[in-house]
Short mmCIF file of C-alpha atoms in Angstrom, two decimals:
data_model
loop_
_atom_site.label_atom_id
_atom_site.label_comp_id
_atom_site.label_asym_id
_atom_site.label_seq_id
_atom_site.Cartn_x
_atom_site.Cartn_y
_atom_site.Cartn_z
CA MET A 1 77.16 94.45 80.32
CA GLN A 2 78.11 98.06 79.67
CA LEU A 3 81.21 96.92 77.77
CA PHE A 4 79.07 94.62 75.62
CA THR A 5 76.66 97.47 74.86
CA VAL A 6 79.55 99.76 73.86
CA VAL A 7 80.97 97.08 71.54
CA VAL A 8 77.60 96.49 69.87
CA LEU A 9 77.00 100.21 69.36
CA THR A 10 80.50 100.61 67.95
CA ILE A 11 79.96 97.77 65.48
CA VAL A 12 76.63 99.24 64.41
CA ALA A 13 78.11 102.72 63.99
CA VAL A 14 81.14 101.52 62.04
CA GLY A 15 79.07 99.13 59.94
CA GLY A 16 76.50 101.80 59.11
CA GLY A 17 79.16 104.32 58.20
CA SER A 18 81.01 101.80 56.05
CA ALA A 19 77.84 100.93 54.16
CA GLN A 20 77.23 104.58 53.32
CA LEU A 21 80.87 105.02 52.28
CA ILE A 22 80.73 101.96 50.00
CA LYS A 23 77.55 103.25 48.38
CA ARG A 24 79.27 106.56 47.61
CA VAL A 25 82.55 105.10 46.37
CA TYR A 26 81.45 101.89 44.61
CA ARG A 27 79.37 102.48 41.51
CA PRO A 28 78.79 99.17 39.69
CA GLU A 29 77.48 100.99 36.61
CA ASP A 30 80.98 102.37 36.00
CA ARG A 31 82.02 99.04 34.52
CA PHE A 32 79.67 99.70 31.58
CA VAL A 33 81.31 102.99 30.65
CA ALA A 34 82.86 103.00 27.19
CA TYR A 35 85.96 105.14 26.76
CA LYS A 36 85.40 105.34 23.01
CA ARG A 37 82.59 106.92 21.04
CA ARG A 38 79.88 104.32 20.49
CA ALA A 39 77.27 106.24 18.53
CA VAL A 40 76.10 106.05 14.92
CA GLN A 41 76.64 109.80 14.48
CA PHE A 42 80.39 109.37 14.97
CA LEU A 43 80.75 106.26 12.81
CA LYS A 44 82.45 106.77 9.45
CA ARG A 45 80.13 106.36 6.46
CA ASP A 46 81.96 103.22 5.37
CA GLY A 47 82.52 101.89 8.89
CA GLU A 48 81.02 98.64 10.12
CA LEU A 49 77.85 99.25 12.11
CA ARG A 50 77.77 96.80 15.02
CA ILE A 51 74.28 96.29 16.43
CA LEU A 52 73.10 94.28 19.43
CA ALA A 53 69.52 93.11 18.79
CA CYS A 54 67.66 91.96 21.90
CA ILE A 55 65.01 89.26 21.39
CA HIS A 56 62.70 88.08 24.15
CA GLY A 57 60.56 85.80 22.00
CA GLU A 58 59.70 84.73 18.48
CA ASP A 59 57.21 87.61 18.18
CA HIS A 60 60.10 90.07 18.11
CA VAL A 61 62.07 88.44 15.29
CA ASN A 62 60.22 89.60 12.17
CA ALA A 63 60.18 93.28 13.15
CA VAL A 64 63.89 93.29 14.04
CA LEU A 65 64.91 91.56 10.81
CA THR A 66 62.79 93.95 8.75
CA LEU A 67 64.36 96.92 10.52
CA LEU A 68 67.82 95.57 9.81
CA GLU A 69 66.96 95.16 6.14
CA ILE A 70 65.83 98.78 5.98
CA ALA A 71 69.21 99.69 7.48
CA ARG A 72 70.63 98.40 4.17
CA PRO A 73 73.88 96.54 4.81
CA SER A 74 76.40 96.56 1.97
CA THR A 75 79.96 95.54 1.33
CA VAL A 76 80.89 99.23 1.51
CA ALA A 77 79.01 99.83 4.79
CA PRO A 78 78.59 96.41 6.44
CA ILE A 79 76.40 95.57 9.40
CA SER A 80 77.21 92.92 11.98
CA ILE A 81 74.36 91.78 14.21
CA HIS A 82 75.00 90.43 17.68
CA ALA A 83 71.57 88.87 18.26
CA ILE A 84 70.84 87.86 21.84
CA HIS A 85 67.93 85.70 22.94
CA LEU A 86 66.95 86.79 26.46
CA LYS A 87 65.39 84.08 28.60
CA PRO A 88 64.20 84.77 32.18
CA LEU A 89 65.72 82.80 35.02
CA ALA A 90 63.75 82.35 38.24
CA GLY A 91 65.37 82.24 41.65
CA ARG A 92 68.89 83.26 42.60
CA SER A 93 70.87 81.05 40.22
CA ALA A 94 73.80 82.63 38.41
CA SER A 95 73.19 84.18 35.01
CA LEU A 96 74.40 82.45 31.87
CA LEU A 97 75.62 84.29 28.77
CA LEU A 98 77.17 82.28 25.97
CA PRO A 99 77.41 82.10 22.18
CA TYR A 100 74.70 80.07 20.47
CA THR A 101 75.97 77.00 18.65
CA ARG A 102 74.03 75.82 15.65
CA HIS A 103 72.91 72.19 15.76
CA SER A 104 74.41 69.62 13.45
CA THR A 105 71.15 69.51 11.50
CA PRO A 106 70.64 72.08 8.73
CA TYR A 107 69.73 75.52 10.03
CA ASP A 108 66.36 75.41 8.28
CA ALA A 109 65.35 72.05 9.73
CA PRO A 110 62.46 71.89 12.20
CA SER A 111 63.54 72.43 15.78
CA SER A 112 61.86 71.98 19.14
CA SER A 113 63.63 74.92 20.73
CA ASP A 114 62.35 78.50 20.61
CA THR A 115 65.98 79.63 20.53
CA ASP A 116 66.57 77.47 17.46
CA HIS A 117 63.50 78.96 15.78
CA ILE A 118 64.68 82.48 16.51
CA PHE A 119 68.20 82.02 15.19
CA ASN A 120 67.07 79.96 12.21
CA ALA A 121 65.32 83.12 11.00
CA PHE A 122 68.50 85.15 11.48
CA PHE A 123 70.62 82.54 9.69
CA GLN A 124 68.22 82.54 6.76
CA ALA A 125 68.53 86.33 6.52
CA GLU A 126 72.30 86.03 6.67
CA GLN A 127 72.35 83.47 3.88
CA GLN A 128 69.98 85.55 1.74
CA HIS A 129 72.23 88.60 2.03
CA HIS A 130 75.59 86.92 2.51
CA SER A 131 77.14 89.00 -0.27
CA SER A 132 75.87 92.35 1.03
CA GLY A 133 77.85 92.81 4.24
CA PHE A 134 75.32 91.24 6.62
CA SER A 135 76.60 88.90 9.35
CA ILE A 136 74.98 87.32 12.40
CA LEU A 137 76.65 86.51 15.74
CA PRO A 138 74.06 84.81 18.01
CA TYR A 139 74.07 84.63 21.81
CA VAL A 140 71.84 83.24 24.53
CA CYS A 141 71.33 84.95 27.87
CA ILE A 142 69.55 83.16 30.72
CA SER A 143 69.21 85.64 33.53
CA PRO A 144 66.76 87.08 36.08
CA TYR A 145 64.97 90.13 34.72
CA ALA A 146 66.43 92.20 37.55
CA THR A 147 70.00 91.78 36.25
CA MET A 148 69.34 91.10 32.56
CA HIS A 149 70.46 94.60 31.59
CA GLU A 150 73.91 93.86 33.02
CA ASP A 151 74.43 91.00 30.56
CA ILE A 152 73.18 93.17 27.68
CA CYS A 153 75.46 96.08 28.57
CA THR A 154 78.44 93.79 29.19
CA LEU A 155 78.07 92.15 25.78
CA ALA A 156 77.63 95.53 24.10
CA LEU A 157 80.80 96.81 25.76
CA ASP A 158 82.86 93.70 24.98
CA LYS A 159 81.81 93.63 21.31
CA LYS A 160 82.19 97.40 20.83
CA VAL A 161 78.60 97.75 19.73
CA PHE A 162 77.33 101.10 18.43
CA LEU A 163 73.60 100.52 18.83
CA ILE A 164 71.44 98.31 21.07
CA ILE A 165 67.93 97.60 19.82
CA VAL A 166 65.37 96.59 22.45
CA PRO A 167 61.70 95.77 21.79
CA PHE A 168 58.95 97.85 23.34
CA HIS A 169 57.25 96.03 26.22
CA LYS A 170 53.85 95.97 24.49
CA GLN A 171 53.13 93.90 21.39
CA LEU A 172 50.68 94.66 18.60
CA ASN A 173 47.81 92.17 18.31
CA ILE A 174 46.25 90.99 15.06
CA ASP A 175 43.20 93.22 15.63
CA GLY A 176 45.42 96.31 15.87
CA SER A 177 45.28 96.65 19.65
CA PHE A 178 48.24 96.30 21.98
CA SER A 179 48.71 93.31 24.24
CA SER A 180 49.00 93.71 27.99
CA PRO A 181 52.30 95.36 28.95
CA ILE A 182 55.09 93.25 30.43
CA PRO A 183 56.51 95.33 33.30
CA ALA A 184 59.62 93.14 33.60
CA ILE A 185 60.66 93.90 30.01
CA GLN A 186 59.90 97.58 30.55
CA ALA A 187 62.23 97.55 33.56
CA VAL A 188 64.97 95.87 31.50
CA ASN A 189 64.62 98.52 28.78
CA SER A 190 64.77 101.34 31.30
CA SER A 191 67.95 99.93 32.84
CA VAL A 192 69.58 99.46 29.45
CA LEU A 193 68.80 103.07 28.59
CA ARG A 194 70.34 104.16 31.87
CA PHE A 195 73.54 102.11 31.82
CA SER A 196 74.24 101.36 28.15
CA PRO A 197 77.82 101.94 26.93
CA CYS A 198 76.50 102.93 23.49
CA SER A 199 73.39 104.27 21.78
CA VAL A 200 70.04 102.56 22.34
CA ALA A 201 66.90 102.32 20.21
CA VAL A 202 63.49 101.15 21.45
CA LEU A 203 61.52 99.53 18.63
CA VAL A 204 57.77 100.09 18.85
CA ASN A 205 56.32 97.59 16.39
CA HIS A 206 53.08 98.64 14.73
CA GLY A 207 53.20 95.86 12.18
CA LEU A 208 56.74 96.25 10.85
CA VAL A 209 56.90 93.15 8.65
CA LYS A 210 58.74 92.57 5.43
CA GLU A 211 55.64 91.90 3.35
CA ASN A 212 54.16 95.29 4.26
CA ILE A 213 57.27 97.32 3.58
CA MET A 214 59.43 95.95 0.83
CA THR A 215 61.41 93.05 -0.49
CA PHE A 216 64.75 93.20 -2.21
CA HIS A 217 63.29 91.98 -5.48
CA SER A 218 59.82 93.50 -5.60
CA GLY A 219 60.88 97.00 -6.56
CA ALA A 220 59.17 98.54 -3.52
CA HIS A 221 61.08 101.22 -1.63
CA PRO A 222 61.26 101.63 2.16
CA SER A 223 60.45 105.18 3.22
CA PRO A 224 61.66 106.06 6.72
CA ALA A 225 61.18 109.53 8.17
CA VAL A 226 63.03 111.38 10.93
CA TYR A 227 61.16 113.82 13.17
CA PHE A 228 63.80 116.31 14.26
CA PHE A 229 63.36 118.69 17.20
CA GLY A 230 67.01 119.13 18.15
CA GLY A 231 69.52 117.70 20.59
CA PRO A 232 71.88 114.70 20.75
CA ASP A 233 69.19 112.01 20.57
CA ASP A 234 67.62 113.56 17.48
CA ARG A 235 71.03 113.85 15.87
CA GLU A 236 71.59 110.15 16.51
CA ALA A 237 68.19 109.29 15.00
CA LEU A 238 69.09 111.43 11.99
CA ALA A 239 72.49 109.73 11.65
CA LEU A 240 70.75 106.36 11.58
CA GLY A 241 68.29 107.61 8.97
CA LEU A 242 71.13 108.95 6.81
CA ARG A 243 72.85 105.60 7.10
CA MET A 244 69.72 103.97 5.68
CA ALA A 245 69.63 106.54 2.89
CA GLU A 246 73.11 105.56 1.72
CA ASP A 247 71.27 103.03 -0.44
CA PRO A 248 69.78 104.87 -3.45
CA SER A 249 66.58 102.81 -3.25
CA VAL A 250 65.73 104.19 0.21
CA GLY A 251 63.77 107.42 0.39
CA LEU A 252 64.38 109.37 3.59
CA THR A 253 62.32 112.37 4.70
CA VAL A 254 63.58 114.66 7.46
CA VAL A 255 60.88 116.78 9.10
CA ARG A 256 62.33 119.51 11.27
CA PHE A 257 60.05 121.17 13.81
CA ARG A 258 60.92 124.76 14.76
CA HIS A 259 59.36 127.47 16.85
CA PRO A 260 59.12 130.73 14.85
CA GLU A 261 61.00 132.59 17.58
CA ALA A 262 63.60 129.90 18.35
CA SER A 263 67.23 131.00 18.77
CA LEU A 264 70.06 129.23 16.96
CA ASP A 265 72.84 130.69 19.10
CA GLY A 266 73.34 127.86 21.63
CA THR A 267 75.86 125.02 21.41
CA GLU A 268 73.18 122.40 20.77
CA GLU A 269 71.56 124.53 18.09
CA ARG A 270 74.88 124.98 16.28
CA LEU A 271 75.49 121.23 16.37
CA ASP A 272 71.99 120.66 14.98
CA GLU A 273 72.58 123.11 12.15
CA ARG A 274 75.89 121.53 11.28
CA MET A 275 74.27 118.14 10.82
CA LEU A 276 71.16 119.42 9.07
CA GLU A 277 73.36 121.17 6.52
CA GLU A 278 74.42 117.74 5.28
CA VAL A 279 70.76 116.82 4.87
CA ARG A 280 70.09 119.95 2.81
CA MET A 281 73.12 119.28 0.63
CA ARG A 282 71.96 115.74 -0.09
CA GLY A 283 68.52 117.01 -0.97
CA ASP A 284 69.94 119.64 -3.33
CA GLY A 285 72.01 116.93 -5.00
CA GLY A 286 68.91 115.18 -6.26
CA SER A 287 69.10 112.19 -3.91
CA ARG A 288 66.11 110.52 -2.30
CA VAL A 289 66.64 112.60 0.86
CA VAL A 290 63.89 115.18 1.38
CA TYR A 291 64.17 118.00 3.93
CA ARG A 292 61.21 120.05 5.11
CA GLU A 293 60.68 122.50 7.97
CA GLU A 294 57.48 122.90 9.95
CA MET A 295 56.97 126.06 12.01
CA VAL A 296 54.89 125.20 15.07
CA ARG A 297 54.26 127.06 18.31
CA ASP A 298 53.09 124.30 20.65
CA GLY A 299 52.17 120.66 21.09
CA GLU A 300 48.92 121.09 19.19
CA GLY A 301 50.86 122.17 16.12
CA ILE A 302 53.20 119.18 16.42
CA VAL A 303 50.29 116.75 16.69
CA GLY A 304 48.64 118.26 13.62
CA VAL A 305 51.74 117.84 11.45
CA ILE A 306 52.48 114.32 12.65
CA LYS A 307 48.92 113.16 12.09
CA GLU A 308 49.00 114.59 8.60
CA VAL A 309 52.27 113.08 7.37
CA SER A 310 53.00 109.93 9.42
CA GLY A 311 50.87 107.61 7.33
CA ARG A 312 53.07 108.19 4.29
CA PHE A 313 56.06 106.44 5.81
CA SER A 314 57.05 102.86 6.61
CA LEU A 315 59.12 103.73 9.70
CA LEU A 316 59.46 106.76 11.97
CA LEU A 317 62.68 107.67 13.77
CA VAL A 318 62.76 110.14 16.63
CA GLY A 319 65.15 110.96 19.44
CA ARG A 320 64.11 110.09 22.98
CA GLY A 321 65.23 113.50 24.28
CA ASP A 322 64.31 115.25 27.51
CA ARG A 323 62.02 117.89 26.03
CA LYS A 324 60.03 118.96 29.08
CA GLU A 325 61.53 122.45 29.00
CA MET A 326 60.92 123.00 25.31
CA SER A 327 58.18 125.49 24.59
CA LEU A 328 57.18 123.38 21.61
CA MET A 329 56.15 120.56 23.95
CA CYS A 330 53.61 122.65 25.81
CA GLY A 331 50.61 120.44 26.49
CA LEU A 332 52.26 117.15 25.50
CA SER A 333 54.37 116.23 28.53
CA THR A 334 51.27 115.93 30.74
CA TRP A 335 50.07 112.88 28.83
CA SER A 336 53.39 111.03 28.63
CA GLU A 337 52.86 107.47 29.86
CA TYR A 338 56.14 105.72 29.07
CA PRO A 339 59.23 107.77 30.04
CA GLU A 340 61.56 105.38 28.24
CA LEU A 341 60.11 106.63 24.93
CA GLY A 342 60.27 110.34 25.63
CA ILE A 343 57.40 112.73 24.96
CA VAL A 344 57.20 112.40 21.17
CA GLY A 345 57.98 108.68 21.07
CA ASP A 346 55.29 108.06 23.67
CA MET A 347 52.77 109.92 21.53
CA LEU A 348 53.71 107.96 18.40
CA ALA A 349 53.38 104.66 20.29
CA SER A 350 49.90 105.42 21.59
CA THR A 351 46.93 103.72 19.93
CA ASP A 352 44.83 106.68 21.13
CA PHE A 353 46.95 108.91 18.92
CA GLY A 354 45.88 106.80 15.98
CA GLY A 355 49.35 106.00 14.72
CA ARG A 356 49.92 102.73 12.89
CA VAL A 357 53.51 103.32 11.81
CA SER A 358 56.33 101.51 13.58
CA THR A 359 58.63 103.83 15.50
CA LEU A 360 62.28 103.67 16.51
CA VAL A 361 63.00 105.85 19.55
CA VAL A 362 66.72 106.58 19.71
CA GLN A 363 68.95 107.64 22.59
CA GLN A 364 72.54 108.61 21.83
CA GLN A 365 75.38 107.23 23.92
CA ARG A 366 75.60 108.91 27.31
CA TRP A 367 78.78 109.41 29.29
CA VAL A 368 79.21 109.04 33.03
CA ALA A 369 80.48 112.34 34.41
CA GLY A 370 84.03 112.38 35.72
CA ASN A 371 85.62 110.15 33.10
CA GLY A 372 88.34 111.49 30.86
CA LEU A 373 87.43 112.41 27.30
CA PRO A 374 89.53 112.63 24.16
CA GLU A 375 90.86 116.10 23.39
CA ASN A 376 88.49 116.61 20.45
CA MET A 377 85.40 115.88 22.54
CA SER A 378 83.48 117.75 25.21
CA MET A 379 80.45 117.38 27.46
CA VAL A 380 77.10 119.00 26.74
CA GLY A 381 74.81 117.98 29.57
CA LYS A 382 75.11 114.20 29.84
CA HIS A 383 76.23 113.77 26.25
CA VAL A 384 79.56 113.60 24.51
CA VAL A 385 79.88 115.88 21.49
CA LEU A 386 82.53 115.95 18.78
CA LEU A 387 84.37 119.27 18.55
CA GLU A 388 86.22 118.44 15.35
CA GLU A 389 86.50 115.56 12.92
CA ASP A 390 88.37 112.49 14.11
CA GLU A 391 90.06 110.50 11.36
CA ASP A 392 89.73 107.33 13.40
CA GLY A 393 85.97 107.13 13.63
CA ASP A 394 86.13 104.02 15.81
CA ASP A 395 89.00 102.67 17.84
#
């Protein structure tokens, strides 16, 4: 009996110790780490922008397609869209991720499948802009919500995607109110933000539809704006905005928020200034890029400026950013409800704030600590930064 007790205790001790050791050594998220830069900021101006657009239902299609049209694909700067329809799978069955195959019937024929409806819209957009560098690569993912982010991150890594677009977990109703949140989609978005091998953008749709913004033949001009506070995520949002402004019909406004006593001596501040200098140069050159600075001391000042100017734009871009320590954010972080949007993105998404402009909250590619970096790159916090120009720009 004593021998049996000793054996059992030994098994328990060894098993418990092994479990803790495995947890420390095995990190499944490491398989999503990209060893190349996968951020819009580091993409050459004429490089192909590869985007993974996540679609949970037909309600998400119009806003995503409109956003992609604002991004302005062209033969000089093409955009390839890896569109993925995410369908929940109950139980413990294995996930399924596969390319979508168009039916033998014409793509615009009526279909009984929601997946067919979704991709019919993408195929129509591809045909409409087939000569302007716009291509669609459709996929279907059938997976439990708990592991759905793994399929998204795996596809993004395999296809060398630069930006993943995920829809906010609350939809805008016809009456202007938001529908009930879907916690499962919120959890998927949070996991994608945590493990993504590239940059991520959360699209908060406040009525982003083509008819309200522009058409290619109507003469109307999309007018995105970037709210810039500083840091890697804001630089990524700005890079995306500048990419949109490559088309002369797009008017971009960059609003930089600064504290009157802010220092520009830190590494992040120097990187910000380097990128903003390009914005100023474009503005001086008579392009449709407008740069303005707003001196504010606290959250109240930020709210005042945003309320005043937001209604003039068709789309707002802002970095997700961890801004809790910024003196400018005093009074705002207390009311943050959705951490996946960051402090400013959360405010812009709130119906209480009164905003009715769709918002794209951007997070630049993060790097898992401990992995080797190219010689011309370095770590600043959790982010990779470029120390000098790389002629490659991609692979």
